[in-house]
Amino acid sequence: MTKLIYKDKSAQGLYKQIKIDLISCVYQPGERIVIDQLAERLRVSSTPVREILNRLAAEELVSIVPQMGFFMPMLTETDLRNLYSMQQIFLNWAVQRISQICSEDGLRRFSRLPFDISNLQDDQPLSSEQLAKLIGDFFLHLIQMGDNHEVTHKTNNLNDRLYQVRARENEVTDNFKEDLMALCAVYMQNDFLQLQKLMDGYFASRIALVPALISTY
């Protein structure tokens, strides 16, 4: 593993960097996270690293094995189906909430996207990691429009936990980019009924892909 030196030694800076490492596949599923080695990479003592890993364990981004330490989680098929289903429930709520607000206020203020749509419309291919980030950003944007802090926080956590899996979706399906473009298109048109249908189809297809996704995880 490459030794890197990070400038931000604050607790929050270290937390963000360690979380980025966990999400971006620096560690593989089931791999042990050795506190002293991680502290050496970050050029800090082991105490703040241990505290941050405990915090990330509470967020279910790492697992604690008694008497052994911290490990990257190993998702089962049931785990992954539950994560997808939970995010679908939150998004169904968000779409219904946005539709209700538009209906009551007569507003079309929900057409903006959290990223430049030309990133998707361009013929330039996107990496699996880029696509995973874009769809996570889109889902989080929908939740934020529903204006519920607790659901937004939980969605952030789900995006973190699903990032590695989403980066693999592109390896087992040919229509990742097309699915995201279709979701964005109907959202920009404020067609929330169609958005709901497309969202249900998206999650149904991902849940059907769970065995293939787990085999590459």
Short mmCIF file of C-alpha atoms in Angstrom, two decimals:
data_model
loop_
_atom_site.label_atom_id
_atom_site.label_comp_id
_atom_site.label_asym_id
_atom_site.label_seq_id
_atom_site.Cartn_x
_atom_site.Cartn_y
_atom_site.Cartn_z
CA MET A 1 0.00 0.00 0.00
CA THR A 2 1.40 3.42 -0.92
CA LYS A 3 2.49 5.59 2.00
CA LEU A 4 0.82 8.98 1.80
CA ILE A 5 1.16 12.03 4.02
CA TYR A 6 -2.02 14.03 4.64
CA LYS A 7 -1.83 17.70 5.61
CA ASP A 8 -5.07 17.97 7.58
CA LYS A 9 -4.34 16.38 10.96
CA SER A 10 -7.55 17.57 12.64
CA ALA A 11 -9.95 14.91 13.88
CA GLN A 12 -12.43 15.75 11.13
CA GLY A 13 -9.71 15.84 8.47
CA LEU A 14 -8.43 12.42 9.50
CA TYR A 15 -11.98 11.08 9.66
CA LYS A 16 -12.69 12.25 6.10
CA GLN A 17 -9.45 10.77 4.74
CA ILE A 18 -9.88 7.39 6.43
CA LYS A 19 -13.48 7.21 5.21
CA ILE A 20 -12.36 8.02 1.66
CA ASP A 21 -9.81 5.20 1.88
CA LEU A 22 -12.48 2.76 3.08
CA ILE A 23 -14.99 3.74 0.41
CA SER A 24 -12.55 3.89 -2.50
CA CYS A 25 -11.28 0.31 -2.24
CA VAL A 26 -7.90 1.01 -0.63
CA TYR A 27 -8.89 -1.95 1.56
CA GLN A 28 -10.58 -5.03 0.18
CA PRO A 29 -13.67 -6.72 1.69
CA GLY A 30 -12.62 -8.83 4.66
CA GLU A 31 -9.19 -7.19 4.91
CA ARG A 32 -7.90 -6.34 8.37
CA ILE A 33 -7.22 -2.65 9.04
CA VAL A 34 -4.03 -2.50 11.10
CA ILE A 35 -4.19 0.59 13.29
CA ASP A 36 -0.43 1.12 13.59
CA GLN A 37 0.08 0.84 9.83
CA LEU A 38 -2.74 3.29 9.12
CA ALA A 39 -1.42 5.70 11.77
CA GLU A 40 2.02 5.54 10.13
CA ARG A 41 0.53 6.36 6.73
CA LEU A 42 -1.23 9.36 8.21
CA ARG A 43 1.78 10.35 10.34
CA VAL A 44 -0.31 10.51 13.51
CA SER A 45 -0.52 8.48 16.70
CA SER A 46 -2.65 5.36 16.92
CA THR A 47 -5.11 6.88 19.42
CA PRO A 48 -7.04 9.17 17.02
CA VAL A 49 -7.01 6.44 14.38
CA ARG A 50 -8.59 3.98 16.81
CA GLU A 51 -11.23 6.55 17.80
CA ILE A 52 -12.07 7.25 14.17
CA LEU A 53 -12.34 3.55 13.34
CA ASN A 54 -14.74 3.11 16.25
CA ARG A 55 -16.81 5.98 14.84
CA LEU A 56 -16.78 4.37 11.38
CA ALA A 57 -17.76 1.04 12.92
CA ALA A 58 -20.87 2.76 14.32
CA GLU A 59 -21.59 3.84 10.74
CA GLU A 60 -21.11 0.20 9.63
CA LEU A 61 -18.28 1.13 7.27
CA VAL A 62 -15.92 -1.15 9.19
CA SER A 63 -16.51 -4.21 11.35
CA ILE A 64 -15.08 -4.96 14.78
CA VAL A 65 -14.04 -8.53 15.54
CA PRO A 66 -13.47 -9.02 19.29
CA GLN A 67 -9.84 -9.70 20.19
CA MET A 68 -8.82 -9.24 16.55
CA GLY A 69 -9.52 -5.65 15.59
CA PHE A 70 -11.07 -3.80 12.68
CA PHE A 71 -11.94 -5.34 9.31
CA MET A 72 -13.61 -4.27 6.10
CA PRO A 73 -17.18 -5.63 6.05
CA MET A 74 -18.06 -8.65 3.95
CA LEU A 75 -21.53 -8.12 2.47
CA THR A 76 -23.84 -11.09 2.03
CA GLU A 77 -26.60 -11.24 -0.57
CA THR A 78 -29.13 -10.52 2.17
CA ASP A 79 -27.11 -7.52 3.37
CA LEU A 80 -26.98 -6.05 -0.13
CA ARG A 81 -30.67 -6.60 -0.84
CA ASN A 82 -31.49 -4.88 2.44
CA LEU A 83 -29.30 -1.89 1.59
CA TYR A 84 -30.92 -1.50 -1.83
CA SER A 85 -34.40 -1.91 -0.35
CA MET A 86 -33.74 0.66 2.37
CA GLN A 87 -32.53 3.22 -0.13
CA GLN A 88 -35.53 2.54 -2.36
CA ILE A 89 -37.87 3.24 0.57
CA PHE A 90 -36.17 6.57 1.28
CA LEU A 91 -36.24 7.58 -2.38
CA ASN A 92 -39.90 6.63 -2.79
CA TRP A 93 -40.66 8.92 0.14
CA ALA A 94 -38.55 11.73 -1.36
CA VAL A 95 -40.20 11.55 -4.80
CA GLN A 96 -43.67 11.60 -3.24
CA ARG A 97 -42.66 14.53 -1.05
CA ILE A 98 -41.25 16.52 -3.99
CA SER A 99 -44.34 15.79 -6.06
CA GLN A 100 -46.57 17.00 -3.21
CA ILE A 101 -44.63 20.24 -2.80
CA CYS A 102 -44.79 20.96 -6.54
CA SER A 103 -48.51 20.24 -6.58
CA GLU A 104 -49.23 22.49 -3.60
CA ASP A 105 -46.98 25.38 -4.59
CA GLY A 106 -47.20 25.15 -8.36
CA LEU A 107 -43.43 25.28 -8.49
CA ARG A 108 -41.00 23.79 -10.96
CA ARG A 109 -37.95 24.44 -8.83
CA PHE A 110 -36.84 20.82 -8.64
CA SER A 111 -35.47 20.52 -12.16
CA ARG A 112 -31.85 21.33 -11.34
CA LEU A 113 -29.32 18.53 -10.98
CA PRO A 114 -26.36 18.29 -8.57
CA PHE A 115 -23.96 17.85 -11.50
CA ASP A 116 -23.49 18.91 -15.10
CA ILE A 117 -25.79 16.75 -17.26
CA SER A 118 -23.30 17.03 -20.11
CA ASN A 119 -21.13 14.60 -18.15
CA LEU A 120 -23.71 11.96 -19.06
CA GLN A 121 -24.72 13.18 -22.50
CA ASP A 122 -21.14 13.32 -23.75
CA ASP A 123 -20.00 10.29 -25.73
CA GLN A 124 -16.85 10.19 -23.61
CA PRO A 125 -17.04 7.00 -21.51
CA LEU A 126 -17.20 7.40 -17.74
CA SER A 127 -15.39 5.14 -15.31
CA SER A 128 -17.33 2.86 -12.98
CA GLU A 129 -16.26 5.03 -10.05
CA GLN A 130 -17.51 8.19 -11.78
CA LEU A 131 -20.88 6.61 -12.50
CA ALA A 132 -21.15 5.33 -8.93
CA LYS A 133 -20.54 8.84 -7.60
CA LEU A 134 -23.00 10.45 -10.03
CA ILE A 135 -25.90 8.18 -9.14
CA GLY A 136 -25.11 8.51 -5.44
CA ASP A 137 -25.13 12.30 -5.83
CA PHE A 138 -28.44 12.15 -7.72
CA PHE A 139 -30.10 10.01 -5.04
CA LEU A 140 -28.79 12.26 -2.27
CA HIS A 141 -30.09 15.33 -4.14
CA LEU A 142 -33.60 13.82 -4.28
CA ILE A 143 -33.52 13.10 -0.57
CA GLN A 144 -32.29 16.60 0.26
CA MET A 145 -35.21 18.06 -1.70
CA GLY A 146 -37.49 16.19 0.70
CA ASP A 147 -36.03 18.33 3.52
CA ASN A 148 -35.61 15.72 6.24
CA HIS A 149 -32.26 15.84 8.01
CA GLU A 150 -32.44 12.32 9.46
CA VAL A 151 -33.27 10.70 6.11
CA THR A 152 -30.53 12.77 4.44
CA HIS A 153 -28.00 11.53 7.01
CA LYS A 154 -29.07 7.91 6.52
CA THR A 155 -28.88 8.28 2.74
CA ASN A 156 -25.34 9.63 3.00
CA ASN A 157 -24.44 6.53 4.98
CA LEU A 158 -26.14 4.22 2.46
CA ASN A 159 -24.26 5.89 -0.39
CA ASP A 160 -20.99 5.30 1.46
CA ARG A 161 -21.80 1.65 2.13
CA LEU A 162 -22.98 1.02 -1.42
CA TYR A 163 -20.21 2.88 -3.26
CA GLN A 164 -17.95 -0.11 -3.86
CA VAL A 165 -20.89 -2.21 -5.02
CA ARG A 166 -22.14 0.51 -7.35
CA ALA A 167 -18.68 0.79 -8.86
CA ARG A 168 -19.08 -2.89 -9.76
CA GLU A 169 -22.58 -2.52 -11.21
CA ASN A 170 -21.05 -1.28 -14.44
CA GLU A 171 -19.16 -4.57 -14.71
CA VAL A 172 -22.30 -6.72 -14.63
CA THR A 173 -24.78 -4.55 -16.54
CA ASP A 174 -24.57 -2.71 -19.85
CA ASN A 175 -27.10 0.02 -19.09
CA PHE A 176 -25.80 1.79 -15.97
CA LYS A 177 -25.26 5.11 -17.76
CA GLU A 178 -28.55 4.84 -19.68
CA ASP A 179 -30.47 4.15 -16.46
CA LEU A 180 -29.02 7.24 -14.80
CA MET A 181 -29.67 9.42 -17.87
CA ALA A 182 -33.31 8.28 -17.95
CA LEU A 183 -33.78 9.07 -14.24
CA CYS A 184 -32.25 12.52 -14.68
CA ALA A 185 -34.34 13.26 -17.79
CA VAL A 186 -37.73 12.62 -16.17
CA TYR A 187 -36.66 14.47 -13.03
CA MET A 188 -35.74 17.54 -15.07
CA GLN A 189 -39.17 17.35 -16.69
CA ASN A 190 -40.82 17.23 -13.23
CA ASP A 191 -42.49 13.96 -14.26
CA PHE A 192 -42.53 12.44 -10.81
CA LEU A 193 -44.93 9.62 -11.66
CA GLN A 194 -42.55 8.39 -14.34
CA LEU A 195 -39.59 8.98 -12.05
CA GLN A 196 -41.22 6.72 -9.46
CA LYS A 197 -41.71 3.98 -12.06
CA LEU A 198 -38.14 4.25 -13.31
CA MET A 199 -36.82 4.23 -9.75
CA ASP A 200 -38.77 1.06 -8.95
CA GLY A 201 -37.40 -0.54 -12.12
CA TYR A 202 -33.86 0.51 -11.26
CA PHE A 203 -33.96 -1.10 -7.82
CA ALA A 204 -35.73 -4.22 -9.08
CA SER A 205 -32.94 -4.72 -11.63
CA ARG A 206 -30.22 -4.13 -9.03
CA ILE A 207 -31.75 -6.54 -6.55
CA ALA A 208 -31.90 -9.12 -9.35
CA LEU A 209 -28.18 -8.53 -9.93
CA VAL A 210 -27.24 -9.13 -6.30
CA PRO A 211 -25.78 -12.65 -6.81
CA ALA A 212 -23.59 -11.39 -9.67
CA LEU A 213 -22.53 -8.30 -7.71
CA ILE A 214 -21.60 -10.30 -4.62
CA SER A 215 -19.50 -12.66 -6.75
CA THR A 216 -17.35 -9.71 -7.88
CA TYR A 217 -17.23 -8.02 -4.46
#
